[in-house]
Coordinates of N, CA and C in Angstrom, one line a residue:
X1 N -20.9 -11.6 -13.8 CA -19.8 -11.6 -13.1 C -19.8 -11.5 -11.4
X2 N -18.9 -12.1 -10.9 CA -19.2 -11.9 -9.3 C -17.6 -11.7 -8.8
X3 N -17.9 -10.5 -8.1 CA -16.3 -10.1 -7.3 C -16.6 -10.7 -6.1
X4 N -15.1 -11.4 -5.9 CA -15.1 -12.2 -4.6 C -14.6 -11.4 -3.3
X5 N -13.6 -10.4 -3.7 CA -13.3 -9.7 -2.7 C -12.5 -8.6 -3.1
X6 N -11.5 -8.0 -2.2 CA -10.8 -6.8 -2.4 C -9.9 -6.9 -3.5
X7 N -9.3 -8.1 -3.6 CA -8.3 -8.2 -4.8 C -8.9 -8.7 -6.2
X8 N -9.9 -8.6 -6.3 CA -10.7 -9.4 -7.4 C -11.1 -8.1 -8.3
X9 N -10.2 -7.8 -9.1 CA -10.5 -6.4 -9.8 C -10.4 -6.9 -11.8
X10 N -10.2 -8.1 -11.8 CA -10.1 -8.5 -13.4 C -11.0 -9.7 -13.6
X11 N -11.8 -9.5 -14.6 CA -12.6 -10.6 -15.1 C -11.6 -11.3 -16.2
X12 N -11.0 -12.7 -15.9 CA -10.0 -13.3 -16.7 C -10.7 -13.8 -17.8
X13 N -12.0 -14.4 -17.6 CA -12.7 -14.8 -19.0 C -12.8 -13.8 -19.8
X14 N -13.2 -12.6 -19.7 CA -13.5 -11.5 -20.4 C -12.4 -10.5 -20.8
X15 N -11.4 -11.0 -20.0 CA -10.1 -9.9 -20.3 C -10.6 -8.5 -19.8
X16 N -11.1 -8.2 -18.8 CA -11.6 -6.9 -18.4 C -11.3 -6.2 -17.0
X17 N -11.0 -5.0 -17.0 CA -10.5 -4.5 -15.5 C -12.1 -4.2 -15.0
X18 N -12.5 -4.7 -14.0 CA -13.7 -4.3 -13.5 C -14.0 -3.0 -12.6
X19 N -12.9 -2.8 -11.6 CA -13.2 -1.7 -10.8 C -14.4 -1.4 -10.3
X20 N -15.1 -0.4 -10.7 CA -16.4 -0.4 -10.4 C -17.5 -0.9 -11.3
X21 N -17.0 -1.6 -12.2 CA -17.8 -2.2 -13.4 C -18.8 -3.0 -13.0
X22 N -19.0 -3.3 -12.1 CA -19.9 -4.5 -11.6 C -21.2 -3.6 -11.4
X23 N -21.1 -2.4 -11.2 CA -22.4 -1.5 -10.8 C -22.4 -0.7 -12.4
X24 N -21.3 -0.4 -13.0 CA -21.4 0.2 -14.2 C -20.6 -0.4 -15.3
X25 N -21.1 -1.3 -16.3 CA -20.5 -2.1 -17.0 C -19.8 -1.1 -18.3
X26 N -20.3 0.0 -18.3 CA -19.6 1.1 -19.2 C -18.0 1.3 -18.7
X27 N -17.8 1.2 -17.3 CA -16.6 1.6 -16.9 C -15.7 0.5 -16.9
X28 N -16.0 -0.8 -17.4 CA -15.1 -1.8 -17.4 C -14.0 -1.4 -18.6
X29 N -12.8 -1.7 -18.4 CA -11.6 -1.4 -19.4 C -11.0 -2.9 -19.6
X30 N -11.0 -2.7 -21.1 CA -10.4 -4.0 -22.0 C -8.8 -4.1 -21.4
X31 N -8.7 -5.3 -21.1 CA -7.2 -5.6 -21.0 C -6.4 -6.5 -22.0
X32 N -7.0 -6.3 -23.3 CA -6.8 -7.1 -24.5 C -5.2 -6.8 -24.4
X33 N -4.6 -5.5 -24.3 CA -3.3 -5.1 -24.5 C -2.5 -5.3 -23.2
X34 N -3.0 -5.7 -22.3 CA -2.2 -6.1 -21.1 C -2.5 -7.3 -20.5
X35 N -1.8 -8.1 -21.0 CA -2.0 -9.8 -20.7 C -1.3 -9.9 -19.3
X36 N -0.1 -9.2 -18.9 CA 0.4 -9.3 -17.9 C -0.4 -9.0 -16.6
X37 N -1.5 -8.4 -16.7 CA -2.3 -7.9 -15.7 C -3.3 -9.2 -15.4
X38 N -3.8 -9.5 -16.6 CA -4.6 -10.9 -16.5 C -3.9 -12.0 -15.9
X39 N -2.7 -12.3 -16.2 CA -1.9 -13.3 -15.6 C -1.7 -12.7 -14.3
X40 N -1.4 -11.8 -13.8 CA -1.2 -11.6 -12.1 C -2.5 -11.7 -11.7
X41 N -3.5 -11.6 -12.1 CA -4.6 -12.1 -11.4 C -4.8 -13.5 -11.3
X42 N -4.5 -14.2 -12.3 CA -4.7 -15.8 -12.3 C -3.6 -16.2 -11.3
X43 N -2.4 -15.5 -11.1 CA -1.4 -15.9 -10.0 C -2.1 -15.6 -8.7
X44 N -2.5 -14.4 -8.4 CA -3.1 -14.0 -7.3 C -4.3 -15.1 -6.7
X45 N -5.2 -15.5 -8.0 CA -6.3 -16.3 -7.3 C -5.9 -17.8 -7.3
X46 N -4.6 -18.3 -7.7 CA -3.9 -19.6 -7.1 C -3.2 -19.6 -6.0
X47 N -2.8 -18.4 -5.4 CA -2.2 -18.1 -4.1 C -3.1 -18.2 -3.3
X48 N -4.3 -17.4 -3.4 CA -5.6 -17.6 -2.4 C -5.9 -18.8 -2.2
X49 N -6.0 -19.7 -3.3 CA -6.5 -21.1 -3.2 C -5.6 -22.0 -2.2
X50 N -4.2 -21.7 -2.5 CA -3.4 -22.4 -1.9 C -3.3 -22.1 -0.4
X51 N -3.3 -20.8 0.0 CA -3.3 -20.4 1.4 C -4.6 -20.1 1.9
X52 N -5.7 -20.6 1.2 CA -7.3 -20.5 1.6 C -7.2 -20.4 3.4
X53 N -7.8 -19.4 3.8 CA -8.0 -19.4 5.3 C -7.0 -18.4 6.3
X54 N -5.9 -18.2 5.3 CA -4.9 -17.4 5.8 C -5.1 -15.9 5.7
X55 N -5.0 -15.2 6.3 CA -5.1 -13.6 6.0 C -4.2 -13.1 5.1
X56 N -4.7 -12.4 3.9 CA -4.0 -12.1 2.6 C -3.7 -10.5 3.2
X57 N -4.3 -10.0 3.9 CA -4.2 -8.5 4.6 C -4.4 -7.7 3.1
X58 N -3.7 -6.6 2.9 CA -4.0 -5.5 2.0 C -2.8 -5.6 1.3
X59 N -2.0 -6.5 0.8 CA -0.9 -6.7 0.1 C -1.2 -6.4 -1.4

């Protein structure tokens, strides 16, 4: 898994909250019961692609 940036906390493929999970895989949280979080990450990824090059800030 590769974390791209500040807003990239969800592994969409595995439906896991990463947080510090890249360093500590045991710290990854399953999002199986929270599909809205996975969908929100997908929407955010699409917005980042659409507005690539424009600052996203800390929104």
